Each structure stands twice: as structure tokens, then as C-alpha cells.
Short mmCIF file of C-alpha atoms in Angstrom, two decimals:
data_model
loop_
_atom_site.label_atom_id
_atom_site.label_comp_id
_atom_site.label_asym_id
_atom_site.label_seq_id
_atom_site.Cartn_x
_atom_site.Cartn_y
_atom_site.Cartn_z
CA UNK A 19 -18.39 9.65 3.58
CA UNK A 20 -20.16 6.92 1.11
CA UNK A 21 -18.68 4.82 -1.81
CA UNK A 22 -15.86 6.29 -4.22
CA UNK A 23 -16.26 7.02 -7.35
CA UNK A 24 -13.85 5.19 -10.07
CA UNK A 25 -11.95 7.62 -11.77
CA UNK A 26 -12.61 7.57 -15.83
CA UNK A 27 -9.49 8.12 -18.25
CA UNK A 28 -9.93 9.06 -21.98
CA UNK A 29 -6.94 7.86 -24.22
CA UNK A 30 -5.24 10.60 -25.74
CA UNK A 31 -3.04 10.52 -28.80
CA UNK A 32 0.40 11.44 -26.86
CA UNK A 33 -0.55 7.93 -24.93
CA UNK A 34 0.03 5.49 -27.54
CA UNK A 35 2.67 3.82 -30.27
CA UNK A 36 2.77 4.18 -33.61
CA UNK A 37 -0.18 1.06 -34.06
CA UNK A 38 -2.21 3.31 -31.80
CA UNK A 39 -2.00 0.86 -28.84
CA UNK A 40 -1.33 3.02 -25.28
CA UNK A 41 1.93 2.54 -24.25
CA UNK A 42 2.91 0.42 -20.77
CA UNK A 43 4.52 3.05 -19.42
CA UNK A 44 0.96 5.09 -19.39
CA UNK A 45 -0.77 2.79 -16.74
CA UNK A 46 1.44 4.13 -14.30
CA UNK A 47 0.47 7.71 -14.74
CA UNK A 48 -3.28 6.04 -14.36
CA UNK A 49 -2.08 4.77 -11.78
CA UNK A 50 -1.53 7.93 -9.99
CA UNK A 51 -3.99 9.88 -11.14
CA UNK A 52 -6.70 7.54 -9.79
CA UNK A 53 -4.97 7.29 -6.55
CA UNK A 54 -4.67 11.29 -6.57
CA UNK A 55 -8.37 11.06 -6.91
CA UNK A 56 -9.25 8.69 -4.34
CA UNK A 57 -7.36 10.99 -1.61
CA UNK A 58 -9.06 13.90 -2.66
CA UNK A 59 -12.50 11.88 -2.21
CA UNK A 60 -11.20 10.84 1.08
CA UNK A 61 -10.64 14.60 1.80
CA UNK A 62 -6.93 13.76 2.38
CA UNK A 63 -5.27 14.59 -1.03
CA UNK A 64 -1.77 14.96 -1.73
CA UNK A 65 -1.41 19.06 -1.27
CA UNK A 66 -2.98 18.60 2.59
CA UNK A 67 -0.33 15.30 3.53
CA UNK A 68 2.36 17.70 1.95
CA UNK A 69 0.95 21.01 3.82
CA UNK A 70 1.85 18.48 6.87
CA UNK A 71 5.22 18.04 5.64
CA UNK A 72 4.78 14.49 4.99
CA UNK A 73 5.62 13.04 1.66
CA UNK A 74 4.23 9.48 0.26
CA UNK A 75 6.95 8.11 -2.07
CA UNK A 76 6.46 5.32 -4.32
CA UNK A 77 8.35 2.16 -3.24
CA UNK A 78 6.78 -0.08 -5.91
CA UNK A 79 5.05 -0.73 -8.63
CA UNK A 80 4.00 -4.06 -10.44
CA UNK A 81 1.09 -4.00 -13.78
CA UNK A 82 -0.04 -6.78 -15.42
CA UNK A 83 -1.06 -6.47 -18.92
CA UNK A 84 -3.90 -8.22 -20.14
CA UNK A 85 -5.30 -6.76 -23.33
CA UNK A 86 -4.40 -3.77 -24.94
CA UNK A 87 -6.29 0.01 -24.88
CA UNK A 88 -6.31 1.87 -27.90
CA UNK A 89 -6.61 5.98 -28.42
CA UNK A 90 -9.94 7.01 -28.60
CA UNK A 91 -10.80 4.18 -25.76
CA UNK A 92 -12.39 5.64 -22.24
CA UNK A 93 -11.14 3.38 -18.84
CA UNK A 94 -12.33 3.42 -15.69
CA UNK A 95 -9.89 2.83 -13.05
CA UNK A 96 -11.22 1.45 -9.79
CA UNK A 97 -8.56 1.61 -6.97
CA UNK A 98 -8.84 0.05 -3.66
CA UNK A 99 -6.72 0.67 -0.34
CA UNK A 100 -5.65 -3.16 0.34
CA UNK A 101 -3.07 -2.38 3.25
CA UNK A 102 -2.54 0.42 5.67
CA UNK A 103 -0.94 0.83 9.00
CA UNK A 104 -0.15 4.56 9.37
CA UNK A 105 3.44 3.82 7.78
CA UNK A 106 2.71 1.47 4.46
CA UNK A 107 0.12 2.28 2.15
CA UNK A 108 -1.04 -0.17 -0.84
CA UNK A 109 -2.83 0.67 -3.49
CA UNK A 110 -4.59 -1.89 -5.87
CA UNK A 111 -5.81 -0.81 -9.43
CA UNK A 112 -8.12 -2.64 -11.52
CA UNK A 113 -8.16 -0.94 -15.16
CA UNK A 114 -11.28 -1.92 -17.27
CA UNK A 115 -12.59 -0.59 -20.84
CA UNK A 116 -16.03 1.85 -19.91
CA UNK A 117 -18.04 0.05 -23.02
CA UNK A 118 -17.18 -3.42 -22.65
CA UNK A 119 -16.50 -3.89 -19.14
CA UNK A 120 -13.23 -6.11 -19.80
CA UNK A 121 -10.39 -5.59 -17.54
CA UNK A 122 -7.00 -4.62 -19.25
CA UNK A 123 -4.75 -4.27 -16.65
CA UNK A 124 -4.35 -5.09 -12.88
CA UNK A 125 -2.11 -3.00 -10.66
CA UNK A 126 -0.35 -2.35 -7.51
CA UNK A 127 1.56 0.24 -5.89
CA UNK A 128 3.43 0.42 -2.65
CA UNK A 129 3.65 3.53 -0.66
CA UNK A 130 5.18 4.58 2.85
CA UNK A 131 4.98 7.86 5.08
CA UNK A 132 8.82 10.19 5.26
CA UNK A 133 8.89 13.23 7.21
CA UNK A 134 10.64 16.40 5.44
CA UNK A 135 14.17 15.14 6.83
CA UNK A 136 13.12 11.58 4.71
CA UNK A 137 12.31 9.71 7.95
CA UNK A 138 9.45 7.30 8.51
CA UNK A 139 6.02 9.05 10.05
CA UNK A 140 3.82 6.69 11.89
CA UNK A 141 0.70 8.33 11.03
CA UNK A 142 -1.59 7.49 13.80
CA UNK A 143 1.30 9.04 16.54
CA UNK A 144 2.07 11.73 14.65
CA UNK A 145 -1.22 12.75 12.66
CA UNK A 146 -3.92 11.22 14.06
CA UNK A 147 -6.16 13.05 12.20
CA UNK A 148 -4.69 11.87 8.60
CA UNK A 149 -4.34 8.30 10.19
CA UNK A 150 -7.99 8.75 10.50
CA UNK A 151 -9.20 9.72 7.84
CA UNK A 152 -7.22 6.86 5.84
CA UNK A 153 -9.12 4.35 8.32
CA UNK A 154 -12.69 5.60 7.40
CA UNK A 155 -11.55 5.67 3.45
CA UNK A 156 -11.17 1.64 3.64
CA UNK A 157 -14.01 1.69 5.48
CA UNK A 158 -15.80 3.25 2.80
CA UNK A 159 -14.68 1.19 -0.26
CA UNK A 160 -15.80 1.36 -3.48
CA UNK A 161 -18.57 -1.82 -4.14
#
């Protein structure tokens, strides 16, 4: 498995205000859909946890805005597994503008393991081979 590859985000229309700025709310859907990405590059995306009847709910979310993204604006969205330890999962995000370079927004979200009756999993007990596979994804960071 090498380096990830940031997932890329083209502003749509539906995404922003009426000044054509994207709305806040919108970086959390980036959010996800670069994390989405980064488990399917890991080979571990959300349909094979769920086929193992393990869920990954959100616990938390924090975004810092720093400068706005307009429609018609591509991102990139690098995302980077800062904590893991088969029950907690975080997720950093670091949202920058594909021409300029300049980061617009910095991100966070905080995950955990349930089983289907909404217990905690310890991964590496009970799935070693998901526990795994999220080891050799931080390995493999993105640069």
C-alpha cells in the first residue's frame, strides 16, 4: 500500500449562499467524503466495516474557518489518521484551494467502533484483520 491520494472537491452551486460563498455547514460533508475515500484507499471502506456489523459513528466534529471558498472553486482535502487504538478513530482534515495552494479550513472529527447492539468493538480482539489494516493505513500516510 503507498501514499494516499487527497481527495479533490469541485464547488457546486447547491453549496453556497446567496454571495456565492460555500456554506459552513458544507465542510462537513467534505469532511466525510474525504474520509469515505481514504478507507476505500485503505481497502477498508465503510460498506466492508458495516458488512462486519460494525458501525463508526461520529462523536465530534470541530472546523476552523479561515478564508472563504467560492462556487466554481476546486479543493483538495488532505486527511490524516492522527489517533487510533482499535476503539477511537481521529480524523484530521486540512482543506486547501487546488490553484493557490492556501488552506481554508482545518478540521477534525472523532470517531469510535459500536457493534450492531450499539456496544463498543475493540477492533484488534474482535477484527484483527480491520484493526490491521487501519495500522498499515497510518503507516502509509499521505507526505
Amino acid at each position: 500500500m503507498g501514499k494516499f491520494t487527497p481527495y479533490k472537491h469541485k464547488v457546486q452551486y447547491y453549496e453556497t449562499d446567496q454571495m456565492g460563498i460555500v456554506h459552513h455547514s458544507n465542510y462537513i460533508r467534505w469532511f466525510e467524503e474525504a474520509r469515505t475515500d481514504l478507507l476505500e484507499q485503505m481497502g477498508i471502506g465503510y460498506d466492508k466495516i458495516e458488512k462486519e456489523g460494525i458501525v463508526s459513528p461520529v462523536l465530534g466534529v470541530e472546523a476552523n474557518y479561515l478564508r472563504m471558498v467560492r462556487f466554481g472553486d476546486t479543493v483538495t482535502i488532505e486527511t490524516n489518521i492522527t489517533e487510533y487504538n482499535g476503539i477511537k478513530l481521529i480524523v484530521e482534515y486540512r482543506v486547501f484551494d487546488e490553484e493557490t495552494g492556501m488552506v481554508h479550513c482545518l478540521g477534525v472529527t472523532k470517531h469510535c467502533f459500536l457493534n450492531e447492539k450499539g456496544r463498543p468493538v475493540f477492533l484488534k480482539k474482535k477484527h484483527p484483520r480491520l484493526h490491521k489494516m487501519f495500522l498499515k493505513g497510518i503507516e502509509n500516510k499521505k507526505e
